[in-house]
Amino acid sequence: MVSSEKSGQTGAQARGAAARTRGRPRSFDRATALEKALMAFWERGYEATSVSDLTRIMDIGAPSLYAAFGDKRALFEEVVQEYGVRYGSFGTRALTEEPTARAGIERMLREAAVEYTVPGRPHGCLVIHAAANCSTAEVEESLRQRRNANITGIEDRIRADVAAGTLPPDTDATALARYTGAMIQGMSQQARDGASRAELEALAEIALAVWPPCVSQQG
């Protein structure tokens, strides 16, 4: 039989162990938390996603969020970087891997139709959507620079083809690049409005029709 004194000591030890267990912070998976923040910003945009939204969605307290990621703006900047690596790099790959600018743009538009309508995640492009109704000047400017950098990359690829003689010398590289950027941005918004993959692919086909033919195809 256990004495009452020993029983009391055992009970106190058990209660102390339980208290330590309850007080121990849960393990923090930074990558998982970042992915949850990415999906929140992608779905809602920057301005409409509050810190309280983020802590609830990421399942962490505000102090943990600030300790791990900094403030909301710093978190968003990291989210945009992560988005570019995981979800938004298809356009750059298309331009660098395809033999011509037109082939690269064709692949970019076709892959946009797929990427912007993947089931089970927000539709469209985070970099395009997050800027909607954004009143934070620094964030708005950062996103604008990213979009313009993408257009510049398209223009550079077109100019390279003009210089190589693949495209006619009178090709308006600037206008063609901005047209392509407008198509990408429009496809993103239409995906958010419910356009299907097939509908966006049909739109891509029409967009490609305005491209000048390769020089080798003329005559």
Coordinates of C-alpha atoms in Angstrom, one line a residue:
M1 CA 0.0 0.0 0.0
V2 CA 1.4 3.5 -0.9
S3 CA 1.6 5.9 1.9
S4 CA -0.4 9.1 1.7
E5 CA 2.8 11.2 1.9
K6 CA 4.4 9.3 -1.1
S7 CA 1.1 9.4 -2.9
G8 CA 1.0 13.2 -2.5
Q9 CA 4.5 13.6 -3.8
T10 CA 3.7 11.4 -6.8
G11 CA 0.6 13.5 -7.5
A12 CA 2.6 16.7 -7.2
Q13 CA 5.2 15.5 -9.7
A14 CA 2.6 14.4 -12.2
R15 CA 0.9 17.8 -12.0
G16 CA 4.2 19.5 -12.4
A17 CA 5.0 17.4 -15.5
A18 CA 1.6 18.1 -17.0
A19 CA 2.0 21.8 -16.4
R20 CA 5.4 21.7 -18.1
T21 CA 3.9 19.9 -21.0
R22 CA 1.1 22.4 -21.4
G23 CA 3.5 25.3 -21.2
R24 CA 5.9 23.9 -23.7
P25 CA 5.6 25.7 -27.1
R26 CA 4.4 23.7 -30.0
S27 CA 7.0 22.9 -32.7
F28 CA 7.0 25.6 -35.4
D29 CA 7.2 24.5 -39.0
R30 CA 8.3 27.7 -40.8
A31 CA 7.9 26.3 -44.3
T32 CA 4.3 25.2 -43.6
A33 CA 3.4 28.6 -42.0
L34 CA 4.9 30.4 -45.0
E35 CA 2.9 28.3 -47.4
K36 CA -0.3 29.1 -45.5
A37 CA 0.5 32.8 -45.7
L38 CA 1.2 32.5 -49.4
M39 CA -2.2 31.0 -50.0
A40 CA -3.9 33.7 -47.9
F41 CA -2.3 36.6 -49.8
W42 CA -2.9 34.8 -53.1
E43 CA -6.6 34.4 -52.3
R44 CA -7.3 37.8 -50.6
G45 CA -4.6 40.2 -51.9
Y46 CA -2.2 42.2 -49.7
E47 CA -4.5 44.9 -48.3
A48 CA -7.5 42.6 -47.5
T49 CA -5.3 40.2 -45.5
S50 CA -4.9 41.4 -41.9
V51 CA -2.3 40.3 -39.3
S52 CA -5.2 38.7 -37.4
D53 CA -6.1 36.7 -40.5
L54 CA -2.5 35.6 -40.9
T55 CA -2.1 34.4 -37.3
R56 CA -5.4 32.5 -37.5
I57 CA -4.5 30.9 -40.9
M58 CA -0.9 30.2 -40.0
D59 CA -2.0 28.9 -36.6
I60 CA 0.6 31.0 -34.7
G61 CA 0.5 34.0 -32.3
A62 CA 1.4 37.5 -33.4
P63 CA 4.7 37.5 -31.4
S64 CA 5.7 34.3 -33.2
L65 CA 4.8 35.8 -36.6
Y66 CA 6.9 38.9 -36.0
A67 CA 9.8 36.8 -34.6
A68 CA 9.8 34.5 -37.6
F69 CA 9.0 36.8 -40.5
G70 CA 9.1 40.4 -39.3
D71 CA 6.0 42.6 -40.0
K72 CA 3.2 41.9 -42.5
R73 CA 5.1 43.7 -45.3
A74 CA 8.3 41.7 -44.7
L75 CA 6.2 38.5 -44.7
F76 CA 4.6 39.4 -47.9
E77 CA 7.9 40.1 -49.6
E78 CA 9.1 36.6 -48.6
V79 CA 5.8 35.2 -49.9
V80 CA 6.2 36.8 -53.2
Q81 CA 9.8 35.4 -53.5
E82 CA 8.4 31.9 -52.6
Y83 CA 5.6 32.3 -55.1
G84 CA 8.0 33.2 -57.8
V85 CA 10.1 30.0 -57.2
R86 CA 7.2 27.6 -56.7
Y87 CA 4.4 28.8 -58.9
G88 CA 5.3 31.8 -61.0
S89 CA 8.5 30.7 -62.8
F90 CA 6.9 29.1 -65.8
G91 CA 7.1 32.2 -67.9
T92 CA 10.8 32.7 -67.4
R93 CA 11.5 29.1 -68.1
A94 CA 9.5 29.3 -71.3
L95 CA 11.4 32.3 -72.6
T96 CA 14.8 30.8 -71.8
E97 CA 14.2 27.2 -72.9
E98 CA 12.3 27.7 -76.2
P99 CA 14.3 28.4 -79.4
T100 CA 12.4 31.6 -80.4
A101 CA 10.5 34.4 -78.7
R102 CA 7.2 33.3 -80.3
A103 CA 7.7 29.7 -79.1
G104 CA 8.5 31.0 -75.7
I105 CA 5.4 33.2 -75.5
E106 CA 3.2 30.5 -76.9
R107 CA 4.4 28.1 -74.2
M108 CA 4.0 30.9 -71.6
L109 CA 0.4 31.6 -72.5
R110 CA -0.5 27.9 -72.6
E111 CA 1.1 27.2 -69.3
A112 CA -0.6 30.3 -67.8
A113 CA -4.0 28.8 -68.8
V114 CA -3.0 25.7 -66.9
E115 CA -1.4 27.3 -63.8
Y116 CA -4.1 30.0 -63.4
T117 CA -6.9 27.4 -63.1
V118 CA -5.3 24.6 -61.0
P119 CA -8.1 23.1 -58.8
G120 CA -7.7 23.4 -55.1
R121 CA -5.7 26.6 -54.9
P122 CA -6.4 30.3 -55.7
H123 CA -6.8 31.1 -59.4
G124 CA -4.8 33.7 -61.3
C125 CA -1.4 35.2 -60.4
L126 CA -0.6 36.4 -56.9
V127 CA 1.7 39.2 -58.1
I128 CA -1.1 40.6 -60.3
H129 CA -4.0 40.0 -57.9
A130 CA -2.3 41.2 -54.7
A131 CA -1.9 44.7 -56.2
A132 CA -5.6 45.1 -56.5
N133 CA -6.9 47.8 -54.2
C134 CA -3.5 48.1 -52.5
S135 CA -3.0 51.4 -50.7
T136 CA 0.4 50.6 -49.4
A137 CA 2.7 52.5 -51.7
E138 CA 5.8 50.5 -51.1
V139 CA 4.0 47.2 -51.8
E140 CA 2.2 48.5 -54.8
E141 CA 5.5 49.8 -56.3
S142 CA 7.3 46.5 -55.6
L143 CA 4.7 44.6 -57.4
R144 CA 4.6 47.1 -60.3
Q145 CA 8.4 46.7 -60.7
R146 CA 8.0 42.9 -60.8
R147 CA 5.4 43.1 -63.5
N148 CA 7.4 45.6 -65.5
A149 CA 10.5 43.4 -65.2
N150 CA 8.6 40.5 -66.7
I151 CA 7.5 42.7 -69.6
T152 CA 11.1 43.9 -70.1
G153 CA 12.3 40.2 -70.1
I154 CA 9.7 39.5 -72.9
E155 CA 10.9 42.6 -74.9
D156 CA 14.5 41.6 -74.6
R157 CA 13.7 38.1 -75.9
I158 CA 11.8 39.7 -78.9
R159 CA 14.7 42.1 -79.6
A160 CA 17.1 39.2 -79.6
D161 CA 15.1 37.5 -82.3
V162 CA 14.9 40.7 -84.3
A163 CA 18.7 41.0 -84.1
A164 CA 19.1 37.3 -85.1
G165 CA 16.9 37.8 -88.1
T166 CA 14.2 35.4 -86.8
L167 CA 11.6 38.3 -86.6
P168 CA 11.2 41.1 -89.2
P169 CA 13.4 44.1 -88.6
D170 CA 10.3 46.4 -88.3
T171 CA 8.8 44.4 -85.4
D172 CA 7.7 46.7 -82.6
A173 CA 9.3 44.8 -79.7
T174 CA 8.0 47.2 -77.0
A175 CA 4.4 47.1 -78.2
L176 CA 4.5 43.3 -78.7
A177 CA 5.9 42.8 -75.2
R178 CA 3.3 45.0 -73.6
Y179 CA 0.6 43.3 -75.5
T180 CA 1.8 39.9 -74.2
G181 CA 1.9 41.4 -70.6
A182 CA -1.7 42.6 -71.0
M183 CA -2.8 39.1 -72.2
I184 CA -1.1 37.5 -69.1
Q185 CA -2.7 40.0 -66.8
G186 CA -6.1 39.6 -68.4
M187 CA -5.9 35.8 -68.3
S188 CA -5.1 36.1 -64.6
Q189 CA -8.2 38.2 -63.9
Q190 CA -10.4 36.1 -66.1
A191 CA -9.3 33.0 -64.2
R192 CA -10.3 34.6 -61.0
D193 CA -13.6 35.5 -62.6
G194 CA -14.3 31.8 -63.4
A195 CA -12.8 31.3 -66.9
S196 CA -11.8 27.7 -67.4
R197 CA -8.5 26.3 -68.7
A198 CA -10.1 25.6 -72.1
E199 CA -11.4 29.2 -72.4
L200 CA -8.0 30.6 -71.5
E201 CA -6.3 28.3 -74.0
A202 CA -8.6 29.6 -76.7
L203 CA -7.8 33.1 -75.7
A204 CA -4.1 32.3 -76.0
E205 CA -4.6 31.0 -79.5
I206 CA -6.2 34.3 -80.5
A207 CA -3.4 36.3 -78.9
L208 CA -0.7 34.4 -80.9
A209 CA -2.4 35.3 -84.1
V210 CA -1.2 38.9 -84.0
W211 CA 2.5 37.8 -83.9
P212 CA 4.5 38.6 -87.0
P213 CA 5.6 35.4 -88.8
C214 CA 9.2 34.2 -88.5
V215 CA 11.4 35.5 -91.3
S216 CA 12.0 31.9 -92.4
Q217 CA 8.2 31.5 -92.9
Q218 CA 7.9 34.5 -95.2
G219 CA 8.0 34.5 -98.9

